[in-house]
Structures are given as C-alpha cells and as structure tokens.
Coordinates of N, CA and C and ligand atoms in Angstrom, one line a residue:
X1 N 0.8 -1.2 0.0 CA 0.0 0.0 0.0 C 0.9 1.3 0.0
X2 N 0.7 2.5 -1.0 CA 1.2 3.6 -0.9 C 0.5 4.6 0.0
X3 N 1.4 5.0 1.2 CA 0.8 6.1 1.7 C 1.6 7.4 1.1
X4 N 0.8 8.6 1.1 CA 1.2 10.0 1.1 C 0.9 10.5 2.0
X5 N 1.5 11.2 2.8 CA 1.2 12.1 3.9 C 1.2 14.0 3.4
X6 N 0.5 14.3 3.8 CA 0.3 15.9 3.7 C 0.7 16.7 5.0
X7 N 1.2 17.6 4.9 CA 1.5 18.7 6.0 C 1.5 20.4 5.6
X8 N 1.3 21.0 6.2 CA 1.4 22.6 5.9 C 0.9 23.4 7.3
X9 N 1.5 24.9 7.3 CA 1.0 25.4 8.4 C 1.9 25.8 9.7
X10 N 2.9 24.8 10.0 CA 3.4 24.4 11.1 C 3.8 25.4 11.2
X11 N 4.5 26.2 11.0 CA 4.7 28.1 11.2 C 5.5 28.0 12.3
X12 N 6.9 27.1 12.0 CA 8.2 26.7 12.7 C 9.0 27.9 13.0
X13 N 9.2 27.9 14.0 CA 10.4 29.2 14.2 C 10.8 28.9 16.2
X14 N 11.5 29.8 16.3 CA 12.4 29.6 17.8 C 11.2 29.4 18.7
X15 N 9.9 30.2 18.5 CA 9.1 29.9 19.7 C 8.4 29.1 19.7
X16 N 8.5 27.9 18.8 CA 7.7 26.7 19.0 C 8.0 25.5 18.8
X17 N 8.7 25.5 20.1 CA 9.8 24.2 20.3 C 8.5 22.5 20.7
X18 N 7.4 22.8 20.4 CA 6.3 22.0 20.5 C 5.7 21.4 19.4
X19 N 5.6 22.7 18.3 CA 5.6 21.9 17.2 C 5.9 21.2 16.5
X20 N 8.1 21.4 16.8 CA 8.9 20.9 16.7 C 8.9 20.0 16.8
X21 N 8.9 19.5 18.1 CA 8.7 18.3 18.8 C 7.9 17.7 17.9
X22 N 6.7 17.5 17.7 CA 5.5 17.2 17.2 C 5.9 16.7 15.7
X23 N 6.8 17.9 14.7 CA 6.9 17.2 13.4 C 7.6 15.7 13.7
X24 N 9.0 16.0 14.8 CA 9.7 14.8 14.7 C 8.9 13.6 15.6
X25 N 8.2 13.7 16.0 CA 7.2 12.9 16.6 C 6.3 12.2 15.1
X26 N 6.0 13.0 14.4 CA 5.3 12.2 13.0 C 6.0 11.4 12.1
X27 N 6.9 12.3 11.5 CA 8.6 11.4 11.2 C 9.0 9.9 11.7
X28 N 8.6 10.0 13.1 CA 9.0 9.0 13.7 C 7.9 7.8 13.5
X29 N 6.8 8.1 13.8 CA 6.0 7.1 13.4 C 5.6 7.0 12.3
X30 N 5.3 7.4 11.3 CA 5.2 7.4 10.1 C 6.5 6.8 8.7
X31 N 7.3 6.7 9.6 CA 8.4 6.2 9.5 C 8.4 5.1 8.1
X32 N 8.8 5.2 6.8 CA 8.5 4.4 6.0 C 7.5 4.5 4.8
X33 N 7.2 5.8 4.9 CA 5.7 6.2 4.4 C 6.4 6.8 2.8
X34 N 5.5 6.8 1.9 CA 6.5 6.7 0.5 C 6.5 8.3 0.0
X35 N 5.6 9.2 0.5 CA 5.6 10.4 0.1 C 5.4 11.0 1.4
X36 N 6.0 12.5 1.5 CA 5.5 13.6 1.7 C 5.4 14.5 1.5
X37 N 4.2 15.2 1.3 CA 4.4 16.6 0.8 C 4.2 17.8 2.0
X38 N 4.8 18.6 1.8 CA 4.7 20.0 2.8 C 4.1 21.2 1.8
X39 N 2.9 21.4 2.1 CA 2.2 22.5 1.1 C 2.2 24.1 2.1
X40 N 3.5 24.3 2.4 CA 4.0 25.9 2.2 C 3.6 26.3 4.1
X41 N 4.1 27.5 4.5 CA 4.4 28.1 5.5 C 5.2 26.9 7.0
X42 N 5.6 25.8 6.1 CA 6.5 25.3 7.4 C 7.2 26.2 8.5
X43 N 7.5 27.1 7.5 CA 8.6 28.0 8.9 C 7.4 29.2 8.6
X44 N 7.8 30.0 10.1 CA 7.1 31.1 9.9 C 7.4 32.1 9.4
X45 N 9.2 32.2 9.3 CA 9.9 33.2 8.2 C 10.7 32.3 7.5
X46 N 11.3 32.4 6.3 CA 12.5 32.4 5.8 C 13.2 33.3 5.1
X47 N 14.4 33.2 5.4 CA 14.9 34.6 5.5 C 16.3 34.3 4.0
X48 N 16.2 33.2 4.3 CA 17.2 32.6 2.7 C 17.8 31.6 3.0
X49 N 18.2 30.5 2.3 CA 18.9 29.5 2.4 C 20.2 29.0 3.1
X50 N 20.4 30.3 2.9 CA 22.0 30.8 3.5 C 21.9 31.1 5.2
X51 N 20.5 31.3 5.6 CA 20.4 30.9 7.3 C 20.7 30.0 7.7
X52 N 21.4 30.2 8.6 CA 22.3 28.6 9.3 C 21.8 29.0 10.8
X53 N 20.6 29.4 11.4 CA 20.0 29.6 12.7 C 19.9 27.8 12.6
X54 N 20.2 27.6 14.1 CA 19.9 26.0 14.9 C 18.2 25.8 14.3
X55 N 17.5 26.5 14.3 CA 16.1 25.7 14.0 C 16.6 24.9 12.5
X56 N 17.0 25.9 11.5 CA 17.3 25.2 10.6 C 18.2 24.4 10.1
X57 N 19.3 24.3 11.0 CA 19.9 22.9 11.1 C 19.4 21.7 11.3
X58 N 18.6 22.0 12.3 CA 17.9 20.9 13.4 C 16.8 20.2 12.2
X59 N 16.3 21.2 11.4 CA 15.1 20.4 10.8 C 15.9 20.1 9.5
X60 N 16.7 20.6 8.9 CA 17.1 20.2 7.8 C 17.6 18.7 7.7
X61 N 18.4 18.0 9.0 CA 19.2 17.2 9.5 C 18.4 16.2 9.6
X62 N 16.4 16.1 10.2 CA 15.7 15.6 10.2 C 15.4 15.0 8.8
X63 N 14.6 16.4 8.3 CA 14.4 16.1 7.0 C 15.2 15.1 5.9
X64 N 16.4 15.5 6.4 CA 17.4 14.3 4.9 C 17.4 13.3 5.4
X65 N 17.3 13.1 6.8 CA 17.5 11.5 7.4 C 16.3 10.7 7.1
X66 N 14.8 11.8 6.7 CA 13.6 11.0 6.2 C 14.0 10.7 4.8
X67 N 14.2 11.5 3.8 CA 14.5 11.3 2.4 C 15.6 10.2 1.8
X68 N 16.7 10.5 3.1 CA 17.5 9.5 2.8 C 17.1 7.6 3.1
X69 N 16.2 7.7 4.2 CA 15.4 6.6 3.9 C 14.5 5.8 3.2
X70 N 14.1 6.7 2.3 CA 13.5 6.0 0.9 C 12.2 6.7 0.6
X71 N 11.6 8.0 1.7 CA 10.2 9.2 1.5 C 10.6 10.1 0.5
X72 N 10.2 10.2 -0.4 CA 10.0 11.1 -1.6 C 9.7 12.2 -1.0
X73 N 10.2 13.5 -0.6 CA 9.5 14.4 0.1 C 9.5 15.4 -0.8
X74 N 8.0 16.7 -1.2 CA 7.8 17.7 -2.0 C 7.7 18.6 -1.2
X75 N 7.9 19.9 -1.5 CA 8.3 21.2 -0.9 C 7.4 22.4 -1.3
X76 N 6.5 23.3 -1.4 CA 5.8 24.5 -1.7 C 5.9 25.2 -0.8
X77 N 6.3 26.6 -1.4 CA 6.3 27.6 -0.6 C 4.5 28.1 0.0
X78 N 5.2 28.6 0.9 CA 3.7 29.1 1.4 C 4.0 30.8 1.3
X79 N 3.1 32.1 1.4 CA 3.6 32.8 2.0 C 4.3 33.5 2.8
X80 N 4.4 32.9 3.7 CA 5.4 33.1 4.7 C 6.8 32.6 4.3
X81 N 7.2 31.5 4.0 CA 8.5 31.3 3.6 C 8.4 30.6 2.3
X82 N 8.1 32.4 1.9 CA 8.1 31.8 0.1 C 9.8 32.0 -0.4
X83 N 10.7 32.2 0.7 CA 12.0 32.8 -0.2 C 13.1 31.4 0.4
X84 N 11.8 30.3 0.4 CA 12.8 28.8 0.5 C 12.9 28.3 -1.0
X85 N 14.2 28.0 -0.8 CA 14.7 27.7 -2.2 C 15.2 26.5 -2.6
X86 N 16.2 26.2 -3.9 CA 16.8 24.9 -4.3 C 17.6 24.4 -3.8
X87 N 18.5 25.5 -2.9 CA 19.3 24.5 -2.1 C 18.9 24.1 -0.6
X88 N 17.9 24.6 0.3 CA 17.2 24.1 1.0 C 16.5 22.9 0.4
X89 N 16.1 23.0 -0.6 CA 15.5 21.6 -0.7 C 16.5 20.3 -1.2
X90 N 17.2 21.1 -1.8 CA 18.7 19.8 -1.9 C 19.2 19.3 -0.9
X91 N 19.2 20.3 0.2 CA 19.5 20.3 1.7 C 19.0 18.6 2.5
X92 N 17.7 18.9 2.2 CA 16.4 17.6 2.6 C 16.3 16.9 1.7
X93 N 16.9 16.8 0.6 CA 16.9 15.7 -0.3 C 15.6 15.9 -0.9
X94 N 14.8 17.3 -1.1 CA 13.4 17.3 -1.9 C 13.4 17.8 -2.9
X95 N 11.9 17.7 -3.3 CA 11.9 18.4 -4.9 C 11.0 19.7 -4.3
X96 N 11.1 21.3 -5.0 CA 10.4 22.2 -5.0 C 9.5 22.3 -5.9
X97 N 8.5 22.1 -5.7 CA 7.5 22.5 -6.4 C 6.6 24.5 -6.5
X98 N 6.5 24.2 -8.0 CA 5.9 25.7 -8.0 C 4.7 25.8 -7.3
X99 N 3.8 26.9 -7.4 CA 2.6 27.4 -7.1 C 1.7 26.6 -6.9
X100 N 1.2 25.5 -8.6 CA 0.3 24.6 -8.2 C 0.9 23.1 -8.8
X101 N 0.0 22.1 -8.5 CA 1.2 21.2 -9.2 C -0.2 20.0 -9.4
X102 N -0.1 19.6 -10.5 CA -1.3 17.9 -10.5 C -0.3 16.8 -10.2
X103 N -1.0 15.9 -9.4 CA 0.0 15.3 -8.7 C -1.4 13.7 -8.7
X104 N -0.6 12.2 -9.2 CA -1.4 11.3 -9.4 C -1.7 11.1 -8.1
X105 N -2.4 10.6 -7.1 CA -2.9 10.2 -5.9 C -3.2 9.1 -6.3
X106 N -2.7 7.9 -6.4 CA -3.3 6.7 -6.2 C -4.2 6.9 -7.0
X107 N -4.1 7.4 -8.4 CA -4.9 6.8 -9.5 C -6.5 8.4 -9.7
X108 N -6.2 8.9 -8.9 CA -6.8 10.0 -9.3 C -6.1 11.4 -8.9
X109 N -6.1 12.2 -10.1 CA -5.5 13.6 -10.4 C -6.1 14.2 -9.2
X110 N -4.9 14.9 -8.9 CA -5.0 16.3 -7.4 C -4.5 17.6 -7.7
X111 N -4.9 18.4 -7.3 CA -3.7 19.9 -7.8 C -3.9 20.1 -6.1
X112 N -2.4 19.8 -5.9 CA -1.7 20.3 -4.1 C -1.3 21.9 -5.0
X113 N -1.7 22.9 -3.7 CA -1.0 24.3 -3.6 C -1.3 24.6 -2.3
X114 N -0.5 25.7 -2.1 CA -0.5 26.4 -0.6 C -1.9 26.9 -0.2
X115 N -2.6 27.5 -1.2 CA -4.3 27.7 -0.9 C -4.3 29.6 -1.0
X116 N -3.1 30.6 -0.7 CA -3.4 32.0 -0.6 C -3.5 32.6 -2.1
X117 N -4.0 31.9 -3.2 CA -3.7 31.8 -4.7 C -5.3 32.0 -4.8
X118 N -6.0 31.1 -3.6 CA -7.4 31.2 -4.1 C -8.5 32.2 -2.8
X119 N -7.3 32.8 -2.2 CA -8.1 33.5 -1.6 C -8.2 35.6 -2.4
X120 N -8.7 35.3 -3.6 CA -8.8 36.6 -4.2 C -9.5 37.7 -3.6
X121 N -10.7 37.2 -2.7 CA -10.7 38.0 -1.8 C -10.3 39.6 -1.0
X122 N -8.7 39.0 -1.2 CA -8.2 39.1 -0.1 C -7.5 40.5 -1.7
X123 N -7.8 41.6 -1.5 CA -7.1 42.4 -2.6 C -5.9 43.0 -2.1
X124 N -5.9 43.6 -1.0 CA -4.2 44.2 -0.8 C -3.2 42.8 -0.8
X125 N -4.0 41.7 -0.2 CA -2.6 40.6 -0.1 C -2.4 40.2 -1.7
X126 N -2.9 40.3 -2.6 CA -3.1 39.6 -3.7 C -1.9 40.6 -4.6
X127 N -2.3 41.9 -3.8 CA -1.5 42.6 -4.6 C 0.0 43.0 -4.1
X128 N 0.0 42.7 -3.1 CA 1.6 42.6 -2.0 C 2.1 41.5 -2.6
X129 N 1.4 40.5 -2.6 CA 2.0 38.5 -2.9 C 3.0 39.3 -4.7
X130 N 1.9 40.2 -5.2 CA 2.9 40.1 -6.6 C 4.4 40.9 -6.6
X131 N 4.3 41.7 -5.7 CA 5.5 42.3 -5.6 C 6.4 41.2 -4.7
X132 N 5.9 40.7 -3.9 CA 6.7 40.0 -2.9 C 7.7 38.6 -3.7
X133 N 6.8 38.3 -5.1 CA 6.9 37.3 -5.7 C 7.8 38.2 -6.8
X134 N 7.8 38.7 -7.1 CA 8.7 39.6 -8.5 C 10.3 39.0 -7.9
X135 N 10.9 38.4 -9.3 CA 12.3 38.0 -8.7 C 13.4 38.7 -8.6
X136 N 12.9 39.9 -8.9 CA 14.0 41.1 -8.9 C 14.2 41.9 -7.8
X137 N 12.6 41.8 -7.0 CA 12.9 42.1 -5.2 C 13.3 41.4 -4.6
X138 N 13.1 40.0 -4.5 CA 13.1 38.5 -4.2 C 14.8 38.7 -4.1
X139 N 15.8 38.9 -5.5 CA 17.4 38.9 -5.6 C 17.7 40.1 -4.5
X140 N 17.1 41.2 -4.8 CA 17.8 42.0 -3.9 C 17.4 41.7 -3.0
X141 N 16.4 41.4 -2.0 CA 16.1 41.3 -0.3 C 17.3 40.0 -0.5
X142 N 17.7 39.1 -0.7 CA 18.7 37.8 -0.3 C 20.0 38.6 -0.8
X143 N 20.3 39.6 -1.0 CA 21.7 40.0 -1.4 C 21.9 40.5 -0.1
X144 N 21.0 41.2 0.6 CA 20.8 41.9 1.9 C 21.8 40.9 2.6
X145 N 22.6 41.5 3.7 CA 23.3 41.1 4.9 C 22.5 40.1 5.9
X146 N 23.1 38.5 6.0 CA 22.0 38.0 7.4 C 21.9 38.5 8.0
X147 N 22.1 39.6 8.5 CA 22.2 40.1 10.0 C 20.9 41.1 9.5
X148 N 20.9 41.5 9.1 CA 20.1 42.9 8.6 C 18.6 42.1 8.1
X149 N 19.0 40.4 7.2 CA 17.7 40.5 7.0 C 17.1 39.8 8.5
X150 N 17.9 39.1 9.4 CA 17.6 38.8 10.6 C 16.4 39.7 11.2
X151 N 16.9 41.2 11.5 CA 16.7 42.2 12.2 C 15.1 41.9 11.3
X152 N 15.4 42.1 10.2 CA 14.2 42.3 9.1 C 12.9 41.6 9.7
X153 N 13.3 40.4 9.3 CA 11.9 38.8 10.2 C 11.8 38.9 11.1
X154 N 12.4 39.6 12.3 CA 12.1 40.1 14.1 C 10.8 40.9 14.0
X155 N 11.0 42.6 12.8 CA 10.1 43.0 13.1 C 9.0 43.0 12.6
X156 N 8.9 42.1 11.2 CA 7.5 41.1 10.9 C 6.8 40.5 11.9
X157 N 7.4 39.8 12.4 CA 7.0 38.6 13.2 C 6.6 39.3 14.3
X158 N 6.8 40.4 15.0 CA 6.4 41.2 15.9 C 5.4 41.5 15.9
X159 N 5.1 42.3 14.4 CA 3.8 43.1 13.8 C 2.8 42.5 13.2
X160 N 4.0 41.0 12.8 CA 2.6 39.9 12.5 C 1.8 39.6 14.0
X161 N 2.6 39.2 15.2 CA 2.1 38.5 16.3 C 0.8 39.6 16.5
X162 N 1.4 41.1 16.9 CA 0.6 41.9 16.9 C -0.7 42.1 16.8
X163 N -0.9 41.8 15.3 CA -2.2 41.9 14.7 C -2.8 40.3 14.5
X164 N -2.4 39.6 15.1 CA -2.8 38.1 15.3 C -3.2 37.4 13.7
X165 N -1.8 37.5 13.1 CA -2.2 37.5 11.4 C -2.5 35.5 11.2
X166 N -2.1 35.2 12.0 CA -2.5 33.3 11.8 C -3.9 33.0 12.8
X167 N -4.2 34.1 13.2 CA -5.5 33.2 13.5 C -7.0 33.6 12.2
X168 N -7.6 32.1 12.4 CA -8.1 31.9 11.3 C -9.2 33.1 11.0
X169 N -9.6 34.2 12.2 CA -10.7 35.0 12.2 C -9.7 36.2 11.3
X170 N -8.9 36.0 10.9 CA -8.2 37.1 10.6 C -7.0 36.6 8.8
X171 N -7.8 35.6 8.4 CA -7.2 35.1 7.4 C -8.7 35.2 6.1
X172 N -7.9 35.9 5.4 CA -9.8 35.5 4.8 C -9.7 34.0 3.7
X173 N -10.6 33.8 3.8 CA -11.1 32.7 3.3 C -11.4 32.5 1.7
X174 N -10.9 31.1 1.2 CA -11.4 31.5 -0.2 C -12.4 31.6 -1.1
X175 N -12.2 32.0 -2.3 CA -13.4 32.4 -3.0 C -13.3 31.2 -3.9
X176 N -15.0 31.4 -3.8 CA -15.8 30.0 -4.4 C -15.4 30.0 -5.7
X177 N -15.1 30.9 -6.6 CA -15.1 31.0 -8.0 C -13.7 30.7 -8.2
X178 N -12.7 31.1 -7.9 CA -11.1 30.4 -7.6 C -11.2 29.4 -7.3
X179 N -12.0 28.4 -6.7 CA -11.7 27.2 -6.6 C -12.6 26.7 -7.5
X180 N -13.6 26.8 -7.9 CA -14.0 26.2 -9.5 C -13.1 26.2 -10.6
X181 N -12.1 27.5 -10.9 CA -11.7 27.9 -11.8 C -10.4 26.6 -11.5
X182 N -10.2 26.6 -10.4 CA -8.9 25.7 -10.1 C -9.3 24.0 -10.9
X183 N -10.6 24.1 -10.4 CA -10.7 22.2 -10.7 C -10.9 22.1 -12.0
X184 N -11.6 23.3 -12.8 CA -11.9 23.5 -14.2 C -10.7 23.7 -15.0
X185 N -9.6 24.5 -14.6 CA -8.7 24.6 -15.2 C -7.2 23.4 -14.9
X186 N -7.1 23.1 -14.2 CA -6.2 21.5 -14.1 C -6.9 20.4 -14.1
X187 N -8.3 20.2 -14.7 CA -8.8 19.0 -14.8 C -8.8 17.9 -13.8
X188 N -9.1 18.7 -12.3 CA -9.3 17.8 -11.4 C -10.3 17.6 -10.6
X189 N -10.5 16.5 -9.8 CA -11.6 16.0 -9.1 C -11.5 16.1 -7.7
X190 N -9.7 16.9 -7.5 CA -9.3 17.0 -6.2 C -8.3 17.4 -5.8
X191 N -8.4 18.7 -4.6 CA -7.8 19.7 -4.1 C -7.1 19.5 -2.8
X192 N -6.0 19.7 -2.9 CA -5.4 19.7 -1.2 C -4.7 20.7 -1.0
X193 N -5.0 21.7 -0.2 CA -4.0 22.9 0.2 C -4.4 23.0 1.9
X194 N -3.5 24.3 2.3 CA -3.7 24.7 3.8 C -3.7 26.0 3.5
X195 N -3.0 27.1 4.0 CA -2.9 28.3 4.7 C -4.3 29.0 5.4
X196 N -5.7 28.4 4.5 CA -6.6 29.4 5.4 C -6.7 28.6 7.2
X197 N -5.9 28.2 7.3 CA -5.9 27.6 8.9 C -7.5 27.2 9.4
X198 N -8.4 26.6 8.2 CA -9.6 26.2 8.6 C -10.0 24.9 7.6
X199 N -9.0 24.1 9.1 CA -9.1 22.3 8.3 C -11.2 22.1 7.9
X200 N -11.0 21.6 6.9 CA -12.1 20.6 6.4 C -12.3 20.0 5.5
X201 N -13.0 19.1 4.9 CA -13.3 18.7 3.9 C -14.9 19.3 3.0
X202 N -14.7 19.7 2.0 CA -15.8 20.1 1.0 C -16.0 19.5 -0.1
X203 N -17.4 18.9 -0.4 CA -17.6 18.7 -1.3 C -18.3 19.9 -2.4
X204 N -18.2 19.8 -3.4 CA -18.7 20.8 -4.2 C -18.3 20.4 -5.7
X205 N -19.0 20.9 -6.5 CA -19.7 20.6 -8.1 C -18.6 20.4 -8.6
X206 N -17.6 21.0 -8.2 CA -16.6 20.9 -9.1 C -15.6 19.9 -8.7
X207 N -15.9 19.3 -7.6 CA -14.8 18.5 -6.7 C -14.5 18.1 -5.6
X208 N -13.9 17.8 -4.5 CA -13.7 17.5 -4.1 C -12.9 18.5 -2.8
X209 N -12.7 19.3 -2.0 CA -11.1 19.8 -1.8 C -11.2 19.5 -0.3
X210 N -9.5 19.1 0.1 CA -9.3 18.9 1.7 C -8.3 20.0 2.4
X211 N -8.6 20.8 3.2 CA -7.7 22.1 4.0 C -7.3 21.4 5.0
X212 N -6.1 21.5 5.1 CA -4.9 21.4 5.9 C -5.7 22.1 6.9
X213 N -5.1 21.6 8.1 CA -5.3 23.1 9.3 C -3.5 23.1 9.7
X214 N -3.6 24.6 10.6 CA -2.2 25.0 11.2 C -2.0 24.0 12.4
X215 N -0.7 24.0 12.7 CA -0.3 23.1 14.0 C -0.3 24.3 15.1
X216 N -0.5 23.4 16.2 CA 0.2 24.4 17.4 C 0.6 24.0 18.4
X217 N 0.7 24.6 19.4 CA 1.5 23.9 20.7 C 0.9 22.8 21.3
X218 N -0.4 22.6 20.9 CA -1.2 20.7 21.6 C -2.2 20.6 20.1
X219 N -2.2 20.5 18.8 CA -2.6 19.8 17.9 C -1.7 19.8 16.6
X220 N -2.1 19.3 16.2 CA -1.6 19.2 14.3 C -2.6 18.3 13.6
X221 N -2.3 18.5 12.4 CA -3.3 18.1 11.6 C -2.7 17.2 10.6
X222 N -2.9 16.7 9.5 CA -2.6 15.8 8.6 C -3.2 15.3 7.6
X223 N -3.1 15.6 6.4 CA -3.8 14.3 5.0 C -3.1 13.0 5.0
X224 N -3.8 11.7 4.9 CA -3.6 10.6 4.6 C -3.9 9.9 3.2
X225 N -3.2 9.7 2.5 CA -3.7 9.1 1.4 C -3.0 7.8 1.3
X226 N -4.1 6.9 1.1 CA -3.8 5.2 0.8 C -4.4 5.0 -0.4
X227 N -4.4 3.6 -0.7 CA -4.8 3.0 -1.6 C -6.7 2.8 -1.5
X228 N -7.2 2.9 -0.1 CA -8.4 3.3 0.3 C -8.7 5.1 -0.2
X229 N -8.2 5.7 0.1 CA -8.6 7.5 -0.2 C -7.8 7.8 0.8
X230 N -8.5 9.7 1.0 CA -7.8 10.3 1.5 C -8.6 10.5 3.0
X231 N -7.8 10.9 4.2 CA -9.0 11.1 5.2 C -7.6 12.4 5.9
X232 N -8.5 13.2 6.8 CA -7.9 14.3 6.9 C -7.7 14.0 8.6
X233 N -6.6 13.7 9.6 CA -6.6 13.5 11.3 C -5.9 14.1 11.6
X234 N -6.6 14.8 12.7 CA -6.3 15.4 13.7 C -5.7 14.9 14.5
X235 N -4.5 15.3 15.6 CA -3.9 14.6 16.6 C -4.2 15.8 17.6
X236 N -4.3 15.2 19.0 CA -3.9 16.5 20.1 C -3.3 16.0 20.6
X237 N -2.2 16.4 21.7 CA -1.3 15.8 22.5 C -0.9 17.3 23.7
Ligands
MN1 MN1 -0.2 30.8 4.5

C-alpha cells in the first residue's frame, strides 16, 4: 500500500519548540511512508537558504534523514516562507515544487497548492504577494546582509504576532469561484492545500477539496492518502 502524507501550516520558528517536537514525533511514526508533501508556510519566516540559525539545522538534519530513507519528500512555498529555495530543498533531499502542481494520488488527479492563490478575496494581499513574488525584489532582499535580513523577520513577526495574522478569524477565506476555476482549469476531481488555517473537507460541483489546518503547541493536523482514499486526522497531545 502507498501512503502519502500531507502537511502545511506548522509556522516553525524559535518559539515553538512544541511543534517541533511534534513534526519529529510524525517522522517518527510514520516512519516508512512513501511520500510527503509539505504544502508551504513550514517556517514562519525564511529569510534565505543561507540561514544557518539552529532551527534550521535541526530540521534540515531531520528532513534528509527521512528522504534519505527512501520518503519522496515535496516542498511548496507558502507565504510566509516563500523565499525557500533549491538549495534548501537539496539540503532535505526534496523536490520544489511551484505554485500549483497535479500530482497522481493513487490513480486519481490532485492539484496540491498552498491555498493563498485562491483566496482573491483578499485584494491588498493579492496585490503585495505580486511584488513579494517579483524575482527582482526576491534577488535583492537575499543580497541583503543576514544580520540585517535577521533584524528584518524580528520585526514582521512582531507586527505579524501583533495583529494576530494566523488566526483563522483574521485570514480571509477562499473564493468559491477560484476554486471552481482551479478544478476547471487543471482537470481535477481533487484539491489539497492549507494556509486558510480552517481544516475541512468540501464537497462541491466541481470537486472535491481537503484544507490542511495549522499546527500548534497541543494539535496538528494531517492528510492521509492510501490506496483506500484520502482522510484528513487530527492529533492532540
Ligand atoms: Mn499561509
């Protein structure tokens, strides 16, 4: 039997030595599993490949020790650490994947993405994401000094905590017509993404789709896919 496992959300960084815990607690049991994919904001900043902070030693070291064991592991940026790149993922022995990607599931077509693609909704972020994504800002912010872009992701993450930008009352949610246009336009029957931090499953005309939820200091969440289907579990601990 092939399993795939799904993950996204985990919004890893120094203060959440629980989640941490938690990924390598999944790792551990899951131990053997033929895929995983990570659909985008693993870390809650990335600041460039070239960070060598202990978090990302610590998970990178995990990571290759899963890939090196025989897990196929895929990689999407999320938002938040959209400025993870090829050598990070050479790093973990994975593949990067773009924006959206159709991907066979055990015999039926999926498009995995991060999910902030379909929240159009959302018009200042939609129109920030394009500048944030232009590769010509993208080069110069990584030319920046670590230290400077360090300083940089302190006072995001400040102003993010601030305004409580991960909780789900404060993420908007996506639009129905972006997710038709999604299943209509990649010819699929089924959707898997995270970032609106509001795990569920939906059925609707066009398909199928399953949301990730975010992890936190006593849950996580997860997709399962077997040769039976997909089922979406919750863990608390
Ligand atoms: Mn996100």
């Amino acid at each position: 039997m092939t399993t795939t496992l799904f993950i996204s959300d985990l919004h890893l960084s120094d203060n959440t030595p629980e989640i941490e815990a938690g990924l390598y607690a999944l790792l551990e049991r899951e131990h053997g599993m033929d895929c995983l994919y990570i659909l985008g904001d693993f870390f809650e900043y990335w600041i460039g490949d070239d960070d060598d902070a202990p978090l990302n030693r610590r998970v990178i070291a995990r990571l290759k020790a899963v890939s090196d064991s025989g897990t196929a592991i895929f990689i999407v940026r999320g938002n938040r650490d959209l400025a993870l790149g090829g050598v990070f993922a050479d790093q973990i022995g994975a593949q990067l994947l773009g924006d959206t990607t159709v991907i066979d599931l055990n015999g039926t077509a999926a498009l995995i993405l991060h999910g902030d693609t379909l929240c159009t909704d959302d018009v200042e972020y939609q129109k920030m994401r394009v500048v944030l994504h232009d590769p010509s800002w993208q080069a110069e912010m990584l030319q920046r000094p670590l230290s400077e872009r360090r300083e940089f992701a302190q006072g995001l993450r400040a102003a993010s905590k601030a305004k409580a930008e991960n909780d789900p009352n404060n993420i908007i949610d996506v639009n129905d017509d972006a997710v038709a246009t999604g299943f209509s336009e990649h010819k699929v029957g089924l959707m898997i993404h995270g970032h609106t931090h509001r795990p569920n499953r939906h059925i609707t005309e066009g398909g199928e789709r399953l949301v990730l939820g975010d992890w936190s200091a006593n849950e996580s969440w997860i997709i399962r896919s077997t040769d039976r289907g997909c089922q979406l579990e919750h863990y608390q601990y």
